[in-house]
Amino acid sequence: MKKQILIIGNWKMNPATSKEAIGLARGYTTISIPKHIEIVSAVPFPYLESIKSVYRSSKIKLALQNIYPSDAGAHTGEITFSMVAHLKPAYVLVGHSERRAMGESDDFLAQKVGYALKKNVVPVLCVGERTRDDSGQFLSVIKEQLQKGLALVSKAQISKVVIAYEPVWAIGKDATREATHEECREMMVFIKKVISDITGNSKQLPRIIYGGSVDDKNALDFINLGKADGLLPGRLSLDIKKITKLITILASYATSQKSKN
Ligand code: PGA
């Protein structure tokens, strides 16, 4: 296995209180994390500071759930990197479907991706279709989100971005159904093709992860058969027992892959 498996837990607007958030973060520090797995918590802004201190002697990294692509200015309610730079966030989610649903356009998301790279924070560009159709129109939705979202990134820098494929119909408690590992694999191939068409380079590709109703039962299939480089679990990331189980399963898979190489 070349790369580490990347697991970004998207806590969304949870837990409800700082005390619970600290409790959850403490739970994460009890998980034994092998070196071939990278664990990241995308936590609400107000909890970043205290969770950073809970994670201070652990390998777990922090992600921002959002960022405003400008250093300062009249942007009520927004947050920029200099405000959180001392907490050294490693990643920032860009274009999660819940933010796209609030009206964030592809052009605005492209600014965030470019801005994050400039600030040395890895952008995780989330793409995903709202529905699927038999004629494969959903593929052009993904292609457009990728082309527009990466429009301000130089060809040489595209491999630094992480792409999260998250079909909207598979996200959250109202999901229509879970995605299959075949659907995941097909999308991993498609996204690689779109990106290599942009860069003209099929060797240096970004990491592509999968999100949408990931749990301890389907996680290994998305990695092993679905060929995702990692996962972006939402609800599961709030359940310390299940996330521990997921990491244990992936750890033994990664070890078995390593011994094959
Ligand atoms: P879910 O959320 O795992 O609860 O479906 C995933 C996401 O929205 O990132």
Tab-separated table of C-alpha atoms and ligand atoms in Angstrom:
chain	number	residue	atom	x	y	z
A	1	MET	CA	0.000	0.000	0.000
A	2	LYS	CA	1.522	3.272	-1.189
A	3	LYS	CA	-0.553	5.826	0.663
A	4	GLN	CA	-1.973	6.040	4.124
A	5	ILE	CA	-5.726	5.470	4.348
A	6	LEU	CA	-7.223	8.874	5.090
A	7	ILE	CA	-10.193	8.970	7.471
A	8	ILE	CA	-11.771	12.406	7.960
A	9	GLY	CA	-14.573	12.390	10.517
A	10	ASN	CA	-17.037	15.162	9.700
A	11	TRP	CA	-18.592	16.084	13.036
A	12	LYS	CA	-20.840	18.666	11.301
A	13	MET	CA	-22.730	20.783	13.871
A	14	ASN	CA	-22.136	18.254	16.670
A	15	PRO	CA	-21.850	17.566	19.573
A	16	ALA	CA	-24.186	20.104	21.183
A	17	THR	CA	-21.833	21.252	23.936
A	18	SER	CA	-18.140	21.874	24.379
A	19	LYS	CA	-18.070	19.373	27.253
A	20	GLU	CA	-19.417	16.616	25.003
A	21	ALA	CA	-16.987	17.578	22.231
A	22	ILE	CA	-14.055	17.252	24.624
A	23	GLY	CA	-15.413	13.887	25.767
A	24	LEU	CA	-15.614	12.693	22.160
A	25	ALA	CA	-12.112	13.949	21.382
A	26	ARG	CA	-10.780	12.152	24.480
A	27	GLY	CA	-12.412	8.986	23.152
A	28	TYR	CA	-10.445	9.403	19.908
A	29	THR	CA	-7.168	9.629	21.820
A	30	THR	CA	-7.768	6.131	23.232
A	31	ILE	CA	-7.817	4.585	19.735
A	32	SER	CA	-4.604	2.968	18.652
A	33	ILE	CA	-3.748	4.378	15.251
A	34	PRO	CA	-1.361	2.439	13.035
A	35	LYS	CA	1.037	4.384	10.823
A	36	HIS	CA	-0.754	3.473	7.598
A	37	ILE	CA	-3.926	5.243	8.729
A	38	GLU	CA	-4.293	9.030	9.003
A	39	ILE	CA	-7.125	10.225	11.248
A	40	VAL	CA	-8.565	13.709	10.957
A	41	SER	CA	-11.425	15.352	12.849
A	42	ALA	CA	-13.400	18.104	11.107
A	43	VAL	CA	-14.829	19.841	14.160
A	44	PRO	CA	-17.003	22.945	14.653
A	45	PHE	CA	-14.968	26.185	14.917
A	46	PRO	CA	-15.740	26.955	18.590
A	47	TYR	CA	-14.325	23.556	19.658
A	48	LEU	CA	-11.060	23.740	17.694
A	49	GLU	CA	-8.990	25.240	20.476
A	50	SER	CA	-9.981	22.789	23.200
A	51	ILE	CA	-9.838	19.775	20.902
A	52	LYS	CA	-6.387	20.800	19.716
A	53	SER	CA	-5.240	20.614	23.309
A	54	VAL	CA	-6.892	17.198	23.836
A	55	TYR	CA	-5.094	15.957	20.694
A	56	ARG	CA	-1.744	17.576	21.577
A	57	SER	CA	0.131	14.315	22.111
A	58	SER	CA	-1.841	12.259	19.598
A	59	LYS	CA	-1.376	11.820	15.841
A	60	ILE	CA	-4.923	12.974	15.097
A	61	LYS	CA	-5.114	16.046	12.875
A	62	LEU	CA	-7.707	18.770	12.677
A	63	ALA	CA	-9.771	19.891	9.707
A	64	LEU	CA	-11.881	23.005	9.333
A	65	GLN	CA	-15.415	22.469	8.068
A	66	ASN	CA	-15.332	25.676	6.038
A	67	ILE	CA	-13.259	28.794	5.333
A	68	TYR	CA	-13.824	32.215	3.789
A	69	PRO	CA	-11.403	32.811	0.890
A	70	SER	CA	-10.099	36.219	1.923
A	71	ASP	CA	-7.703	37.492	4.625
A	72	ALA	CA	-10.023	40.069	6.192
A	73	GLY	CA	-12.991	42.265	5.457
A	74	ALA	CA	-16.706	42.817	5.759
A	75	HIS	CA	-17.844	39.174	5.833
A	76	THR	CA	-20.188	38.859	8.783
A	77	GLY	CA	-20.137	35.437	10.397
A	78	GLU	CA	-17.170	34.152	8.398
A	79	ILE	CA	-13.767	32.876	9.507
A	80	THR	CA	-10.383	33.138	7.810
A	81	PHE	CA	-7.165	31.147	8.214
A	82	SER	CA	-5.174	33.674	10.254
A	83	MET	CA	-7.776	33.291	13.047
A	84	VAL	CA	-7.079	29.568	13.367
A	85	ALA	CA	-3.512	29.311	12.035
A	86	HIS	CA	-2.094	28.753	15.557
A	87	LEU	CA	-4.180	25.560	15.739
A	88	LYS	CA	-2.482	24.246	12.588
A	89	PRO	CA	-5.459	22.731	10.815
A	90	ALA	CA	-4.211	20.253	8.221
A	91	TYR	CA	-7.311	20.156	6.017
A	92	VAL	CA	-10.395	22.189	5.174
A	93	LEU	CA	-13.648	20.835	3.751
A	94	VAL	CA	-14.776	22.725	0.667
A	95	GLY	CA	-18.136	22.333	-1.027
A	96	HIS	CA	-19.754	19.792	1.245
A	97	SER	CA	-23.225	19.146	-0.204
A	98	GLU	CA	-24.792	20.745	2.884
A	99	ARG	CA	-22.987	23.987	2.036
A	100	ARG	CA	-23.690	23.723	-1.681
A	101	ALA	CA	-27.364	23.403	-0.670
A	102	MET	CA	-27.007	26.776	1.111
A	103	GLY	CA	-26.094	28.320	-2.236
A	104	GLU	CA	-22.292	28.089	-2.468
A	105	SER	CA	-21.446	28.146	-6.173
A	106	ASP	CA	-18.697	26.215	-7.944
A	107	ASP	CA	-16.901	29.507	-8.623
A	108	PHE	CA	-16.918	30.454	-4.944
A	109	LEU	CA	-15.700	26.969	-4.034
A	110	ALA	CA	-12.871	27.300	-6.563
A	111	GLN	CA	-11.719	30.424	-4.690
A	112	LYS	CA	-11.721	28.471	-1.411
A	113	VAL	CA	-9.687	25.630	-2.931
A	114	GLY	CA	-7.109	28.060	-4.322
A	115	TYR	CA	-7.010	30.056	-1.097
A	116	ALA	CA	-6.471	26.941	1.068
A	117	LEU	CA	-3.534	25.799	-1.069
A	118	LYS	CA	-1.990	29.240	-0.798
A	119	LYS	CA	-2.215	28.958	2.980
A	120	ASN	CA	-0.748	25.438	2.986
A	121	VAL	CA	-3.941	23.806	4.203
A	122	VAL	CA	-5.121	20.836	2.149
A	123	PRO	CA	-8.534	21.481	0.612
A	124	VAL	CA	-10.928	18.535	0.545
A	125	LEU	CA	-13.138	19.310	-2.425
A	126	CYS	CA	-16.446	17.487	-1.998
A	127	VAL	CA	-18.330	16.510	-5.148
A	128	GLY	CA	-21.455	14.431	-5.611
A	129	GLU	CA	-24.640	14.182	-7.590
A	130	ARG	CA	-28.033	14.757	-5.967
A	131	THR	CA	-29.680	11.916	-7.901
A	132	ARG	CA	-28.706	9.188	-10.339
A	133	ASP	CA	-30.243	8.566	-13.742
A	134	ASP	CA	-30.005	5.550	-16.031
A	135	SER	CA	-28.443	7.477	-18.893
A	136	GLY	CA	-25.415	8.519	-16.828
A	137	GLN	CA	-26.115	12.278	-16.805
A	138	PHE	CA	-24.913	12.326	-13.202
A	139	LEU	CA	-21.383	11.826	-14.507
A	140	SER	CA	-21.468	15.242	-16.163
A	141	VAL	CA	-22.486	16.791	-12.817
A	142	ILE	CA	-19.352	15.371	-11.218
A	143	LYS	CA	-17.182	16.391	-14.160
A	144	GLU	CA	-18.444	19.971	-13.982
A	145	GLN	CA	-17.989	20.193	-10.202
A	146	LEU	CA	-14.394	18.993	-10.615
A	147	GLN	CA	-13.541	21.218	-13.559
A	148	LYS	CA	-15.014	24.330	-11.943
A	149	GLY	CA	-13.867	23.551	-8.401
A	150	LEU	CA	-10.262	23.058	-9.542
A	151	ALA	CA	-10.271	25.964	-12.012
A	152	LEU	CA	-7.891	28.136	-9.978
A	153	VAL	CA	-5.403	25.375	-9.151
A	154	SER	CA	-2.302	24.947	-11.295
A	155	LYS	CA	-1.906	21.571	-12.981
A	156	ALA	CA	1.136	20.888	-10.816
A	157	GLN	CA	-0.822	21.513	-7.611
A	158	ILE	CA	-3.927	19.448	-8.331
A	159	SER	CA	-2.396	16.329	-6.783
A	160	LYS	CA	-2.192	18.222	-3.455
A	161	VAL	CA	-5.981	18.496	-3.239
A	162	VAL	CA	-8.106	15.712	-1.749
A	163	ILE	CA	-11.318	14.920	-3.627
A	164	ALA	CA	-14.230	13.530	-1.606
A	165	TYR	CA	-16.858	11.762	-3.665
A	166	GLU	CA	-20.090	11.984	-1.703
A	167	PRO	CA	-23.284	11.082	-3.569
A	168	VAL	CA	-25.913	13.291	-1.950
A	169	TRP	CA	-28.511	10.503	-2.043
A	170	ALA	CA	-26.292	8.389	0.210
A	171	ILE	CA	-25.595	11.069	2.856
A	172	GLY	CA	-27.157	11.398	6.273
A	173	LYS	CA	-30.131	9.865	8.013
A	174	ASP	CA	-32.421	10.666	5.077
A	175	ALA	CA	-30.237	8.755	2.598
A	176	THR	CA	-32.219	6.913	-0.075
A	177	ARG	CA	-29.816	3.991	0.151
A	178	GLU	CA	-26.140	3.173	0.631
A	179	ALA	CA	-23.810	3.340	-2.361
A	180	THR	CA	-22.312	0.025	-3.433
A	181	HIS	CA	-18.595	-0.607	-3.684
A	182	GLU	CA	-19.069	-1.039	-7.454
A	183	GLU	CA	-20.555	2.474	-7.674
A	184	CYS	CA	-17.683	3.778	-5.593
A	185	ARG	CA	-15.086	2.088	-7.776
A	186	GLU	CA	-16.691	3.352	-10.977
A	187	MET	CA	-16.589	6.890	-9.603
A	188	MET	CA	-12.955	6.587	-8.474
A	189	VAL	CA	-12.039	5.621	-12.055
A	190	PHE	CA	-14.182	8.405	-13.522
A	191	ILE	CA	-12.751	11.107	-11.229
A	192	LYS	CA	-9.185	9.991	-12.013
A	193	LYS	CA	-9.981	10.226	-15.732
A	194	VAL	CA	-11.484	13.734	-15.428
A	195	ILE	CA	-8.486	14.906	-13.432
A	196	SER	CA	-5.894	13.368	-15.703
A	197	ASP	CA	-7.662	15.019	-18.640
A	198	ILE	CA	-7.270	18.366	-16.836
A	199	THR	CA	-3.619	17.896	-15.914
A	200	GLY	CA	-2.450	15.700	-18.798
A	201	ASN	CA	-0.850	13.490	-16.149
A	202	SER	CA	-2.378	10.176	-15.100
A	203	LYS	CA	0.420	9.374	-12.627
A	204	GLN	CA	0.203	12.262	-10.168
A	205	LEU	CA	-3.344	12.174	-8.936
A	206	PRO	CA	-4.997	13.584	-5.836
A	207	ARG	CA	-6.224	11.268	-3.131
A	208	ILE	CA	-9.889	10.444	-3.678
A	209	ILE	CA	-11.971	9.456	-0.683
A	210	TYR	CA	-15.574	8.274	-0.308
A	211	GLY	CA	-18.306	9.597	1.973
A	212	GLY	CA	-22.000	8.869	2.495
A	213	SER	CA	-23.395	6.495	5.145
A	214	VAL	CA	-19.977	5.004	5.837
A	215	ASP	CA	-20.128	2.583	8.742
A	216	ASP	CA	-18.046	-0.134	10.316
A	217	LYS	CA	-19.760	-2.715	8.081
A	218	ASN	CA	-19.254	-1.167	4.642
A	219	ALA	CA	-15.981	0.746	5.229
A	220	LEU	CA	-13.595	-2.011	4.210
A	221	ASP	CA	-15.507	-2.669	0.967
A	222	PHE	CA	-15.233	0.992	-0.055
A	223	ILE	CA	-11.465	0.823	0.471
A	224	ASN	CA	-10.647	-2.683	-0.679
A	225	LEU	CA	-13.147	-3.183	-3.521
A	226	GLY	CA	-14.292	0.397	-4.091
A	227	LYS	CA	-10.649	1.540	-4.341
A	228	ALA	CA	-11.190	4.719	-2.328
A	229	ASP	CA	-8.045	6.228	-0.742
A	230	GLY	CA	-9.998	6.987	2.396
A	231	LEU	CA	-13.371	7.769	3.915
A	232	LEU	CA	-15.374	10.756	5.115
A	233	PRO	CA	-17.799	9.422	7.726
A	234	GLY	CA	-20.355	11.800	9.245
A	235	ARG	CA	-22.633	10.138	11.799
A	236	LEU	CA	-20.171	7.351	12.477
A	237	SER	CA	-17.475	9.841	13.503
A	238	LEU	CA	-19.603	10.784	16.529
A	239	ASP	CA	-19.790	7.207	17.808
A	240	ILE	CA	-16.515	6.308	19.437
A	241	LYS	CA	-17.274	2.566	19.614
A	242	LYS	CA	-18.043	2.350	15.906
A	243	ILE	CA	-15.175	4.545	14.771
A	244	THR	CA	-12.790	2.441	16.893
A	245	LYS	CA	-14.156	-0.675	15.223
A	246	LEU	CA	-13.776	0.868	11.773
A	247	ILE	CA	-10.164	1.819	12.448
A	248	THR	CA	-9.398	-1.645	13.818
A	249	ILE	CA	-10.853	-3.268	10.674
A	250	LEU	CA	-8.916	-0.960	8.362
A	251	ALA	CA	-5.735	-1.379	10.400
A	252	SER	CA	-5.727	-5.139	9.942
A	253	TYR	CA	-6.522	-4.717	6.241
A	254	ALA	CA	-3.666	-2.219	5.800
A	255	THR	CA	-1.256	-4.530	7.644
A	256	SER	CA	-2.253	-7.487	5.448
A	257	GLN	CA	-1.745	-5.361	2.297
A	258	LYS	CA	1.629	-4.217	3.527
A	259	SER	CA	2.864	-7.737	4.127
A	260	LYS	CA	1.844	-8.636	0.536
A	261	ASN	CA	4.057	-5.885	-0.907
B	1	PGA	P1	-22.944	10.466	6.819
B	1	PGA	O1	-22.390	11.881	6.370
B	1	PGA	O2	-21.771	9.564	6.995
B	1	PGA	O3	-23.683	10.725	8.107
B	1	PGA	O4	-23.864	9.968	5.741
B	1	PGA	C1	-21.302	11.992	5.493
B	1	PGA	C2	-21.047	13.432	5.126
B	1	PGA	O5	-22.002	14.202	4.967
B	1	PGA	O6	-19.888	13.865	5.010
